Every structure is written in C-alpha cells, then in structure tokens.
C-alpha cells in the first residue's frame, strides 16, 4: 500500500463556545487505505469528520489535501477537489427517483444530463441498486438508502470518501455486503475514512485506526496494535477486553 499522504491534519482544534470538541489533532490519511475513525460517544469523531468534509471550519490548525491548503474551503469546493461524504442519517430527495438522486452527485463532474445520467447508472450498478434506478427514493429500504448515499458520493468522482456509520443498524448479512462494497470502493483507488461504532465489524476491515477520546487522539496504528493499547481498552473497549 502506498504511504503517500492524501490528507494531512495538523494541530486541528474546534471549539463550540467553551467546549473543545477537537483538540490539537495531528493525523495523516494515506492514499489507498481504509482508515477507521473510532471512539466512544462524545469523543469528537463526528466533529473531526465534519472538519475534513468542510461542513465546519477549524478554530485553529490546518488541513492539506494533496498538498493544497483546504482549511478554509467550503464543502462544495472540497467536493470539486475530490472529497465526498455520506451522512449518518441518509439525506435523499424522496420525491425523486434513485437515479435522479445519484445524478445530483454526478453533475459535479458532468455538465450534460445524458453524461450525468450515464455516470449515475454506472454507480447504481456498482452499488447493487440498478434494479431500483427508476424507483422513488422513499420506497427504498433503510439498507438501500445507505447504499444510495454511497452511490451519490461516488458519483462525484472522489479521491477521498468519508463514510459516516454506513454499517450501523444493518443485519449481519447486510453488514457483510456493506463491508464487501467498501473493499470494492478501495480497490477502485478511492481512499476511505469511516466513522463506526461496531468494533467487531470495523477492525477486520480497516488498514489503520485512529481512536479519539475527549476530543484528542488517544491512539492510532494498525488495528491489532490499537485494540491492545491499555489506554484504548480503558477508555473505549472496557475491562472485559483487557485479557
């Protein structure tokens, strides 16, 4: 796997009044990897995720994407550069068809309607939603809506894909299918960062993990190393994992 740094965060801090949600985070995202962003509730995962995506600006610190300073760029500009995301609660246009929803993403790269539709259909095929292309989005099942989120994000042509709890709430069978889809995304050359709570699903999937706790980086490294870290066991995994 390439060790080239795709996105670099240095001393990234985000304050909400007197609350420090992220404190002086240093993190590198390497091109071609699947990176897990994990930690207990309130650890600052969602805030850091939003800082990478451009939904929030950092209070201090810097973010560089492919060597370019994107610290103050809005989400739309970052999307054009190659950073796409999904949402924890799927955000679809329920009065539109599935393919029309994905076309919204493909218009980032394609000006014409025909080209945007063709690209959208390719992403629906990739994510296993081809049969639902002309279905109204409100008729999709919850797992299908999560796949729609992934398809629309991929339609923007990302280099970095941010997945916000796309495996949460799925049955074991659905989760296995989701894991396989994420691996397929990485195999196309897209770097993946995923926020998840289900350690049993995430750790076998990711190449590296960053553990946040109380807004700070608690540990980072290979999954096998992280789950054995005493600080991670104490703060997140619980004493039952100590053995």
Coordinates of N, CA and C in Angstrom, one line a residue:
X1 N 0.8 -1.2 0.0 CA 0.0 0.0 0.0 C 0.9 1.3 0.0
X2 N 0.5 2.2 -0.8 CA 1.2 3.4 -0.9 C 1.2 4.2 0.4
X3 N 2.3 4.8 0.8 CA 2.4 5.6 2.0 C 2.2 7.1 1.7
X4 N 1.9 7.4 0.5 CA 1.7 8.8 0.2 C 0.6 9.4 1.0
X5 N 0.8 10.6 1.5 CA -0.2 11.3 2.3 C -1.2 12.0 1.4
X6 N -2.5 11.6 1.6 CA -3.5 12.3 0.8 C -4.1 13.5 1.5
X7 N -4.4 13.3 2.8 CA -4.9 14.5 3.6 C -4.1 14.5 4.9
X8 N -3.7 15.7 5.3 CA -2.9 15.9 6.5 C -3.6 16.9 7.4
X9 N -3.8 16.5 8.6 CA -4.3 17.5 9.6 C -3.2 17.7 10.7
X10 N -3.1 19.0 10.9 CA -2.1 19.4 11.9 C -2.6 20.4 12.9
X11 N -2.6 20.0 14.2 CA -3.0 20.8 15.3 C -4.4 21.3 15.2
X12 N -5.3 20.5 14.6 CA -6.6 20.9 14.3 C -7.5 20.9 15.6
X13 N -8.0 22.1 15.9 CA -8.9 22.3 17.1 C -10.2 22.9 16.6
X14 N -11.3 22.4 17.3 CA -12.6 23.0 17.1 C -13.3 23.3 18.4
X15 N -13.6 24.5 18.6 CA -14.3 24.9 19.8 C -15.7 25.3 19.5
X16 N -16.6 25.0 20.4 CA -18.0 25.5 20.4 C -18.2 26.2 21.7
X17 N -18.0 27.5 21.7 CA -18.0 28.3 22.9 C -16.9 27.8 23.8
X18 N -17.3 27.4 25.0 CA -16.3 26.9 26.0 C -15.9 25.4 25.8
X19 N -16.7 24.7 24.9 CA -16.4 23.3 24.7 C -15.4 23.1 23.6
X20 N -14.4 22.3 23.9 CA -13.4 21.9 22.9 C -13.7 20.5 22.4
X21 N -14.3 20.5 21.2 CA -14.7 19.2 20.6 C -13.5 18.4 20.0
X22 N -12.6 19.1 19.5 CA -11.4 18.5 18.9 C -10.2 19.4 19.4
X23 N -9.2 18.7 19.9 CA -8.0 19.5 20.5 C -6.7 19.0 19.8
X24 N -6.1 19.9 19.1 CA -4.8 19.8 18.5 C -4.6 18.4 17.9
X25 N -5.5 18.0 17.0 CA -5.4 16.7 16.3 C -4.3 16.7 15.2
X26 N -3.4 15.8 15.3 CA -2.5 15.5 14.2 C -2.8 14.2 13.6
X27 N -3.1 14.1 12.3 CA -3.5 12.9 11.7 C -3.2 12.9 10.2
X28 N -2.7 11.8 9.7 CA -2.5 11.7 8.2 C -3.4 10.6 7.7
X29 N -4.0 10.9 6.5 CA -4.7 9.9 5.8 C -3.9 9.5 4.5
X30 N -3.6 8.2 4.4 CA -2.7 7.8 3.3 C -3.5 7.3 2.1
X31 N -3.0 7.7 1.0 CA -3.7 7.3 -0.3 C -3.8 5.8 -0.4
X32 N -5.1 5.4 -0.7 CA -5.3 4.0 -1.0 C -5.7 3.1 0.3
X33 N -5.8 3.7 1.4 CA -6.1 2.9 2.6 C -7.6 3.1 3.0
X34 N -8.0 2.1 3.9 CA -9.3 2.3 4.6 C -8.9 2.6 6.0
X35 N -9.3 3.8 6.5 CA -9.0 4.3 7.8 C -10.2 4.3 8.7
X36 N -10.2 3.7 9.8 CA -11.3 3.8 10.8 C -11.1 4.9 11.8
X37 N -12.1 5.7 12.0 CA -12.2 6.7 13.0 C -13.1 6.3 14.0
X38 N -12.6 5.9 15.2 CA -13.4 5.3 16.2 C -13.2 5.9 17.6
X39 N -14.1 5.6 18.5 CA -14.0 6.1 19.8 C -15.4 6.1 20.5
X40 N -15.5 6.3 21.8 CA -16.8 6.3 22.5 C -17.6 7.5 22.1
X41 N -18.9 7.5 22.4 CA -19.8 8.6 22.2 C -19.2 9.9 22.8
X42 N -19.3 11.0 22.1 CA -18.8 12.2 22.6 C -17.3 12.4 22.5
X43 N -16.6 11.5 21.7 CA -15.2 11.5 21.6 C -14.7 12.6 20.6
X44 N -15.6 13.1 19.8 CA -15.2 14.1 18.8 C -15.1 13.6 17.4
X45 N -15.5 12.4 17.2 CA -15.4 11.8 15.8 C -16.2 12.5 14.8
X46 N -17.4 12.8 15.1 CA -18.3 13.5 14.1 C -17.8 14.9 13.8
X47 N -17.3 15.6 14.8 CA -16.7 16.9 14.6 C -15.5 16.9 13.7
X48 N -14.6 15.9 13.9 CA -13.4 15.8 13.1 C -13.8 15.4 11.7
X49 N -14.7 14.5 11.6 CA -15.3 14.1 10.3 C -15.8 15.3 9.5
X50 N -16.6 16.2 10.2 CA -17.1 17.4 9.5 C -16.0 18.4 9.2
X51 N -15.0 18.4 10.0 CA -13.9 19.3 9.7 C -13.2 18.9 8.4
X52 N -13.0 17.6 8.2 CA -12.4 17.1 7.0 C -13.3 17.4 5.8
X53 N -14.6 17.1 6.0 CA -15.5 17.3 4.8 C -15.7 18.8 4.5
X54 N -15.5 19.7 5.4 CA -15.7 21.1 5.2 C -17.0 21.6 5.7
X55 N -17.8 20.8 6.4 CA -19.0 21.2 7.0 C -18.8 22.2 8.1
X56 N -17.6 22.1 8.7 CA -17.3 23.1 9.8 C -15.8 23.5 9.5
X57 N -15.5 24.8 9.9 CA -14.1 25.2 9.8 C -13.5 25.0 11.1
X58 N -12.2 24.7 11.1 CA -11.5 24.5 12.4 C -11.3 25.9 13.1
X59 N -11.3 25.9 14.4 CA -11.0 27.1 15.2 C -9.5 27.5 15.0
X60 N -8.7 26.4 14.9 CA -7.2 26.6 14.6 C -6.7 25.4 14.0
X61 N -5.5 25.4 13.5 CA -4.9 24.3 12.9 C -5.1 24.3 11.4
X62 N -4.5 23.4 10.7 CA -4.6 23.3 9.2 C -4.9 22.0 8.7
X63 N -5.5 22.0 7.5 CA -5.8 20.8 6.7 C -5.3 20.9 5.3
X64 N -4.5 20.0 4.9 CA -4.0 20.0 3.5 C -4.4 18.7 2.8
X65 N -5.0 18.9 1.6 CA -5.4 17.8 0.7 C -4.6 17.8 -0.6
X66 N -3.9 16.7 -0.8 CA -2.9 16.6 -1.9 C -2.0 17.8 -1.9
X67 N -1.5 18.2 -0.7 CA -0.6 19.3 -0.6 C -1.2 20.7 -0.7
X68 N -2.5 20.8 -0.9 CA -3.1 22.1 -1.0 C -3.8 22.4 0.3
X69 N -3.7 23.6 0.8 CA -4.3 24.1 2.0 C -5.8 24.3 1.7
X70 N -6.6 23.4 2.4 CA -8.1 23.5 2.2 C -8.8 23.9 3.5
X71 N -8.0 24.4 4.4 CA -8.5 24.7 5.8 C -9.8 25.6 5.8
X72 N -9.8 26.5 4.9 CA -10.9 27.5 4.9 C -11.9 27.2 3.7
X73 N -11.6 26.2 2.9 CA -12.5 26.0 1.8 C -13.8 25.4 2.2
X74 N -15.0 25.8 1.6 CA -16.3 25.2 2.0 C -16.4 23.8 1.4
X75 N -17.4 23.1 1.8 CA -17.6 21.7 1.4 C -17.7 21.5 -0.1
X76 N -18.4 22.5 -0.8 CA -18.6 22.4 -2.2 C -17.3 22.4 -2.9
X77 N -16.4 23.3 -2.5 CA -15.0 23.3 -3.1 C -14.2 22.1 -2.9
X78 N -14.4 21.6 -1.7 CA -13.6 20.3 -1.4 C -14.2 19.2 -2.2
X79 N -15.5 19.2 -2.4 CA -16.1 18.1 -3.2 C -15.5 18.2 -4.6
X80 N -15.4 19.4 -5.2 CA -14.8 19.5 -6.5 C -13.4 19.0 -6.6
X81 N -12.7 19.2 -5.5 CA -11.3 18.7 -5.4 C -11.2 17.2 -5.2
X82 N -12.3 16.6 -4.7 CA -12.2 15.1 -4.6 C -12.5 14.6 -3.2
X83 N -13.2 15.3 -2.4 CA -13.6 14.8 -1.1 C -15.1 14.7 -1.0
X84 N -15.6 13.5 -0.8 CA -17.0 13.3 -0.8 C -17.4 12.6 0.5
X85 N -18.7 12.7 0.9 CA -19.1 12.1 2.2 C -20.5 11.5 2.1
X86 N -20.8 10.6 3.0 CA -22.2 10.2 3.3 C -22.6 10.8 4.6
X87 N -23.9 10.6 5.0 CA -24.4 11.1 6.2 C -24.9 10.0 7.1
X88 N -24.8 10.2 8.4 CA -25.2 9.2 9.4 C -26.7 8.9 9.2
X89 N -27.5 10.0 9.0 CA -28.9 9.8 8.7 C -29.0 10.1 7.2
X90 N -29.4 9.1 6.3 CA -29.4 9.3 4.9 C -30.2 10.6 4.5
X91 N -29.6 11.3 3.6 CA -30.2 12.6 3.1 C -30.6 12.4 1.6
X92 N -31.8 11.9 1.4 CA -32.2 11.7 0.0 C -33.3 12.6 -0.4
X93 N -33.5 12.8 -1.6 CA -34.7 13.6 -2.1 C -35.8 12.6 -2.5
X94 N -36.7 12.4 -1.5 CA -37.6 11.3 -1.6 C -38.7 11.4 -2.7
X95 N -38.9 12.6 -3.3 CA -39.8 12.7 -4.4 C -39.2 12.5 -5.7
X96 N -37.9 12.2 -5.7 CA -37.1 12.0 -6.9 C -36.8 10.5 -7.0
X97 N -36.5 10.0 -8.2 CA -36.1 8.6 -8.4 C -34.7 8.4 -7.9
X98 N -34.3 7.1 -7.7 CA -33.0 6.8 -7.3 C -31.9 7.3 -8.2
X99 N -32.1 7.1 -9.5 CA -31.1 7.6 -10.5 C -31.0 9.1 -10.4
X100 N -32.1 9.8 -10.3 CA -32.1 11.3 -10.2 C -31.3 11.7 -9.0
X101 N -31.4 11.0 -7.8 CA -30.7 11.4 -6.7 C -29.2 11.2 -6.9
X102 N -28.8 10.2 -7.6 CA -27.3 10.0 -7.9 C -26.8 11.0 -8.9
X103 N -27.7 11.4 -9.8 CA -27.3 12.4 -10.8 C -26.9 13.7 -10.1
X104 N -27.4 14.0 -9.0 CA -27.0 15.2 -8.3 C -25.6 15.2 -8.0
X105 N -25.1 14.0 -7.6 CA -23.6 13.8 -7.4 C -22.8 13.9 -8.7
X106 N -23.3 13.2 -9.7 CA -22.5 13.2 -11.0 C -22.5 14.5 -11.7
X107 N -23.4 15.4 -11.4 CA -23.2 16.8 -12.0 C -22.0 17.5 -11.6
X108 N -21.3 17.0 -10.5 CA -20.1 17.6 -10.1 C -19.0 17.5 -11.2
X109 N -19.1 16.3 -11.9 CA -18.1 16.0 -12.9 C -18.6 16.1 -14.3
X110 N -19.9 16.1 -14.5 CA -20.5 16.1 -15.9 C -21.5 17.2 -16.0
X111 N -21.4 18.0 -17.1 CA -22.3 19.1 -17.3 C -23.6 18.7 -17.9
X112 N -23.5 17.8 -18.9 CA -24.7 17.4 -19.7 C -25.5 16.4 -18.9
X113 N -26.8 16.4 -19.1 CA -27.7 15.5 -18.4 C -27.5 14.1 -18.9
X114 N -27.2 13.8 -20.1 CA -27.0 12.5 -20.6 C -25.8 11.8 -20.0
X115 N -24.7 12.6 -19.9 CA -23.5 12.1 -19.3 C -23.6 11.9 -17.8
X116 N -24.3 12.8 -17.2 CA -24.6 12.7 -15.7 C -25.4 11.4 -15.4
X117 N -26.4 11.2 -16.3 CA -27.3 10.0 -16.1 C -26.5 8.7 -16.3
X118 N -25.6 8.7 -17.3 CA -24.8 7.5 -17.6 C -23.9 7.2 -16.4
X119 N -23.3 8.3 -15.9 CA -22.4 8.1 -14.7 C -23.2 7.6 -13.5
X120 N -24.4 8.1 -13.3 CA -25.2 7.7 -12.2 C -25.6 6.3 -12.3
X121 N -25.9 5.8 -13.5 CA -26.3 4.4 -13.7 C -25.1 3.5 -13.4
X122 N -23.9 3.9 -13.8 CA -22.7 3.1 -13.5 C -22.6 3.0 -12.0
X123 N -22.8 4.0 -11.3 CA -22.6 3.9 -9.8 C -23.7 3.1 -9.2
X124 N -24.9 3.1 -9.8 CA -26.0 2.3 -9.2 C -25.7 0.8 -9.5
X125 N -25.1 0.5 -10.6 CA -24.7 -0.8 -10.9 C -23.6 -1.3 -10.0
X126 N -22.6 -0.4 -9.7 CA -21.5 -0.7 -8.8 C -22.0 -1.0 -7.4
X127 N -23.0 -0.3 -6.9 CA -23.5 -0.4 -5.6 C -24.7 -1.4 -5.5
X128 N -25.1 -2.0 -6.5 CA -26.1 -3.0 -6.5 C -27.5 -2.5 -6.5
X129 N -27.7 -1.3 -7.0 CA -29.0 -0.6 -7.0 C -29.6 -0.4 -8.4
X130 N -29.1 -1.1 -9.4 CA -29.6 -0.9 -10.7 C -31.1 -1.1 -10.9
X131 N -31.6 -2.2 -10.2 CA -33.0 -2.5 -10.4 C -33.9 -1.4 -9.8
X132 N -33.4 -0.6 -8.9 CA -34.2 0.4 -8.3 C -34.0 1.8 -8.9
X133 N -33.3 1.8 -10.1 CA -33.0 3.1 -10.7 C -34.1 4.1 -10.8
X134 N -35.3 3.5 -11.2 CA -36.4 4.4 -11.5 C -37.5 4.4 -10.4
X135 N -37.1 3.8 -9.2 CA -37.9 3.8 -8.1 C -37.8 5.1 -7.3
X136 N -39.0 5.5 -6.8 CA -38.9 6.7 -6.0 C -38.2 6.4 -4.7
X137 N -37.3 7.3 -4.2 CA -36.4 7.1 -3.2 C -37.1 6.7 -1.9
X138 N -38.3 7.2 -1.6 CA -39.0 6.9 -0.3 C -39.4 5.5 -0.2
X139 N -39.3 4.8 -1.4 CA -39.7 3.4 -1.4 C -38.6 2.4 -1.0
X140 N -37.4 3.0 -0.9 CA -36.2 2.1 -0.6 C -36.2 1.7 0.9
X141 N -35.6 0.5 1.1 CA -35.4 0.1 2.5 C -34.3 0.9 3.1
X142 N -34.1 0.9 4.4 CA -33.0 1.6 5.1 C -31.6 1.2 4.5
X143 N -31.3 -0.1 4.4 CA -30.0 -0.5 3.8 C -29.8 0.0 2.4
X144 N -30.9 0.0 1.6 CA -30.8 0.5 0.2 C -30.5 2.0 0.3
X145 N -31.1 2.7 1.2 CA -30.9 4.2 1.3 C -29.4 4.5 1.7
X146 N -28.8 3.6 2.5 CA -27.4 3.8 2.8 C -26.5 3.5 1.5
X147 N -26.9 2.6 0.8 CA -26.2 2.3 -0.5 C -26.4 3.5 -1.5
X148 N -27.6 4.1 -1.5 CA -27.8 5.2 -2.3 C -26.9 6.4 -1.9
X149 N -26.7 6.6 -0.6 CA -25.8 7.6 -0.1 C -24.4 7.4 -0.7
X150 N -23.9 6.1 -0.7 CA -22.6 5.8 -1.2 C -22.5 6.0 -2.7
X151 N -23.6 5.6 -3.4 CA -23.6 5.8 -4.9 C -23.5 7.2 -5.2
X152 N -24.3 8.1 -4.5 CA -24.3 9.5 -4.9 C -22.9 10.1 -4.6
X153 N -22.3 9.7 -3.5 CA -21.0 10.3 -3.1 C -20.0 9.8 -4.2
X154 N -20.0 8.5 -4.6 CA -19.1 8.1 -5.6 C -19.3 8.7 -6.9
X155 N -20.5 9.1 -7.2 CA -20.8 9.8 -8.5 C -20.1 11.1 -8.6
X156 N -19.6 11.7 -7.5 CA -18.9 13.0 -7.6 C -17.4 12.7 -8.0
X157 N -17.0 11.5 -8.2 CA -15.6 11.2 -8.6 C -14.6 11.5 -7.5
X158 N -14.8 11.0 -6.3 CA -13.9 11.3 -5.2 C -12.6 10.6 -5.2
X159 N -11.6 11.3 -4.6 CA -10.3 10.6 -4.3 C -10.4 10.1 -2.8
X160 N -11.1 10.8 -2.0 CA -11.3 10.5 -0.6 C -12.8 10.4 -0.3
X161 N -13.2 9.3 0.2 CA -14.7 9.1 0.5 C -14.8 8.9 2.0
X162 N -15.6 9.7 2.6 CA -15.9 9.8 4.1 C -17.2 9.1 4.3
X163 N -17.2 8.0 5.0 CA -18.4 7.2 5.3 C -18.8 7.3 6.8
X164 N -20.0 7.9 7.0 CA -20.5 8.1 8.3 C -21.5 7.1 8.8
X165 N -21.0 6.0 9.5 CA -21.8 5.0 10.1 C -22.7 4.3 9.0
X166 N -22.1 3.9 7.9 CA -22.9 3.3 6.8 C -23.2 1.8 7.2
X167 N -22.5 1.2 8.2 CA -22.8 -0.2 8.6 C -23.7 -0.3 9.8
X168 N -24.0 0.9 10.4 CA -24.7 0.9 11.7 C -26.2 0.5 11.4
X169 N -26.7 -0.4 12.3 CA -28.1 -0.8 12.1 C -28.4 -1.8 11.1
X170 N -27.4 -2.4 10.5 CA -27.6 -3.4 9.5 C -27.6 -4.8 10.1
X171 N -28.3 -5.8 9.5 CA -28.2 -7.1 9.9 C -26.8 -7.7 9.6
X172 N -26.4 -8.8 10.2 CA -25.1 -9.4 9.9 C -24.9 -9.6 8.4
X173 N -25.9 -10.1 7.7 CA -25.8 -10.3 6.3 C -25.6 -9.0 5.5
X174 N -26.4 -8.0 5.9 CA -26.3 -6.7 5.2 C -25.0 -6.0 5.5
X175 N -24.5 -6.2 6.8 CA -23.2 -5.7 7.1 C -22.1 -6.3 6.3
X176 N -22.2 -7.6 6.1 CA -21.1 -8.3 5.3 C -21.1 -7.8 3.8
X177 N -22.3 -7.5 3.3 CA -22.4 -6.9 2.0 C -21.8 -5.5 2.0
X178 N -22.1 -4.8 3.0 CA -21.5 -3.4 3.1 C -20.0 -3.4 3.2
X179 N -19.5 -4.4 3.9 CA -18.0 -4.5 4.0 C -17.4 -4.8 2.7
X180 N -18.0 -5.7 1.9 CA -17.5 -6.0 0.6 C -17.6 -4.8 -0.3
X181 N -18.7 -4.0 -0.2 CA -18.8 -2.8 -1.1 C -17.6 -1.9 -0.8
X182 N -17.4 -1.7 0.5 CA -16.3 -0.7 0.9 C -14.9 -1.2 0.4
X183 N -14.7 -2.5 0.4 CA -13.4 -3.0 -0.1 C -13.4 -2.8 -1.6
X184 N -14.5 -3.0 -2.3 CA -14.5 -2.7 -3.7 C -14.3 -1.3 -4.1
X185 N -14.8 -0.4 -3.2 CA -14.5 1.1 -3.4 C -13.0 1.3 -3.3
X186 N -12.4 0.8 -2.3 CA -11.0 1.0 -2.1 C -10.2 0.4 -3.3
X187 N -10.7 -0.7 -3.8 CA -10.0 -1.4 -4.9 C -10.0 -0.6 -6.2
X188 N -11.0 0.4 -6.3 CA -11.0 1.3 -7.5 C -10.0 2.4 -7.3
X189 N -9.3 2.5 -6.2 CA -8.4 3.6 -6.0 C -8.8 4.7 -5.1
X190 N -10.0 4.6 -4.5 CA -10.6 5.6 -3.7 C -10.2 5.3 -2.2
X191 N -9.6 6.4 -1.6 CA -9.3 6.2 -0.1 C -10.5 6.4 0.7
X192 N -10.7 5.6 1.7 CA -11.9 5.6 2.5 C -11.6 5.9 4.0
X193 N -12.3 6.8 4.6 CA -12.3 7.1 6.0 C -13.7 6.8 6.5
X194 N -13.8 5.9 7.5 CA -15.1 5.6 8.0 C -15.3 5.8 9.5
X195 N -16.3 6.4 9.9 CA -16.7 6.5 11.3 C -17.7 5.4 11.6
X196 N -17.3 4.6 12.6 CA -18.2 3.4 13.0 C -18.1 3.2 14.5
X197 N -19.1 2.6 15.1 CA -19.1 2.2 16.5 C -18.9 0.7 16.7
X198 N -19.3 -0.1 15.7 CA -19.2 -1.5 15.8 C -17.8 -2.0 15.6
X199 N -17.1 -2.2 16.6 CA -15.7 -2.6 16.5 C -15.5 -3.9 15.8
X200 N -16.4 -4.9 16.1 CA -16.2 -6.2 15.5 C -16.3 -6.2 14.0
X201 N -17.0 -5.2 13.5 CA -17.1 -5.0 12.0 C -16.0 -4.2 11.4
X202 N -15.6 -3.2 12.1 CA -14.7 -2.2 11.6 C -13.2 -2.7 11.6
X203 N -12.8 -3.3 12.7 CA -11.4 -3.6 12.9 C -10.9 -4.7 11.9
X204 N -11.6 -5.7 11.5 CA -11.1 -6.6 10.4 C -11.1 -5.9 9.0
X205 N -11.8 -4.8 8.9 CA -11.9 -4.2 7.6 C -10.8 -3.1 7.3
X206 N -10.5 -2.3 8.4 CA -9.6 -1.2 8.1 C -8.1 -1.5 8.1
X207 N -7.4 -0.7 7.4 CA -5.9 -0.9 7.4 C -5.3 -0.2 8.6
X208 N -5.8 0.9 9.1 CA -5.4 1.6 10.2 C -6.6 2.2 11.0
X209 N -6.4 2.5 12.2 CA -7.5 3.1 13.0 C -6.9 4.3 13.8
X210 N -7.7 5.3 13.9 CA -7.4 6.5 14.8 C -8.5 6.5 15.9
X211 N -8.1 6.4 17.1 CA -9.0 6.4 18.2 C -9.1 7.8 18.9
X212 N -10.2 8.4 18.9 CA -10.4 9.6 19.6 C -11.1 9.4 21.0
X213 N -10.7 10.3 21.9 CA -11.4 10.3 23.2 C -11.3 11.7 23.8
X214 N -12.4 12.2 24.2 CA -12.5 13.5 24.8 C -11.8 14.6 23.8
X215 N -12.0 14.4 22.5 CA -11.6 15.3 21.5 C -10.1 15.2 21.1
X216 N -9.4 14.3 21.7 CA -8.0 14.1 21.4 C -7.7 12.7 20.8
X217 N -6.6 12.7 20.1 CA -6.1 11.4 19.6 C -5.6 10.5 20.7
X218 N -6.3 9.4 21.0 CA -5.8 8.5 22.1 C -4.8 7.5 21.6
X219 N -5.0 7.0 20.4 CA -4.1 6.1 19.8 C -4.3 6.0 18.3
X220 N -3.3 5.6 17.5 CA -3.5 5.3 16.1 C -2.5 4.3 15.7
X221 N -2.9 3.5 14.7 CA -2.0 2.5 14.2 C -2.8 1.3 13.6
X222 N -2.1 0.2 13.4 CA -2.8 -1.0 12.9 C -3.8 -1.5 13.9
X223 N -4.9 -2.1 13.4 CA -6.0 -2.5 14.3 C -5.5 -3.4 15.4
X224 N -4.6 -4.3 15.1 CA -4.2 -5.2 16.1 C -3.4 -4.5 17.2
X225 N -2.7 -3.5 16.9 CA -2.0 -2.7 17.9 C -2.9 -1.8 18.7
X226 N -3.9 -1.2 18.0 CA -4.8 -0.3 18.7 C -5.7 -1.1 19.8
X227 N -6.2 -2.2 19.4 CA -7.1 -2.9 20.4 C -6.3 -3.4 21.6
X228 N -5.0 -3.5 21.5 CA -4.2 -3.9 22.6 C -3.6 -2.8 23.5
X229 N -3.9 -1.6 23.0 CA -3.4 -0.4 23.8 C -4.2 -0.3 25.1
X230 N -3.5 -0.2 26.2 CA -4.2 -0.1 27.5 C -5.1 1.1 27.6
X231 N -4.6 2.2 27.0 CA -5.5 3.4 27.1 C -6.8 3.2 26.3
X232 N -6.7 2.6 25.2 CA -7.9 2.3 24.4 C -8.8 1.3 25.1
X233 N -8.3 0.3 25.7 CA -9.1 -0.6 26.5 C -9.8 0.1 27.6
X234 N -9.1 0.9 28.3 CA -9.7 1.6 29.5 C -10.8 2.6 29.1
X235 N -10.5 3.4 28.0 CA -11.4 4.4 27.6 C -12.6 4.0 26.7
X236 N -12.4 2.9 26.0 CA -13.4 2.6 25.0 C -13.8 1.1 25.0
X237 N -12.9 0.2 25.0 CA -13.3 -1.2 24.9 C -13.8 -1.8 26.2
X238 N -13.3 -1.3 27.3 CA -13.8 -1.8 28.6 C -12.9 -2.9 29.1
X239 N -13.0 -3.1 30.4 CA -12.1 -4.0 31.1 C -12.2 -5.5 30.6
X240 N -13.3 -5.9 30.1 CA -13.5 -7.2 29.6 C -12.5 -7.6 28.5
X241 N -12.0 -6.6 27.8 CA -11.0 -6.8 26.7 C -9.6 -6.9 27.3
X242 N -9.4 -6.5 28.5 CA -8.0 -6.4 29.0 C -7.2 -7.7 28.9
X243 N -7.9 -8.8 29.0 CA -7.1 -10.1 29.0 C -6.6 -10.4 27.6

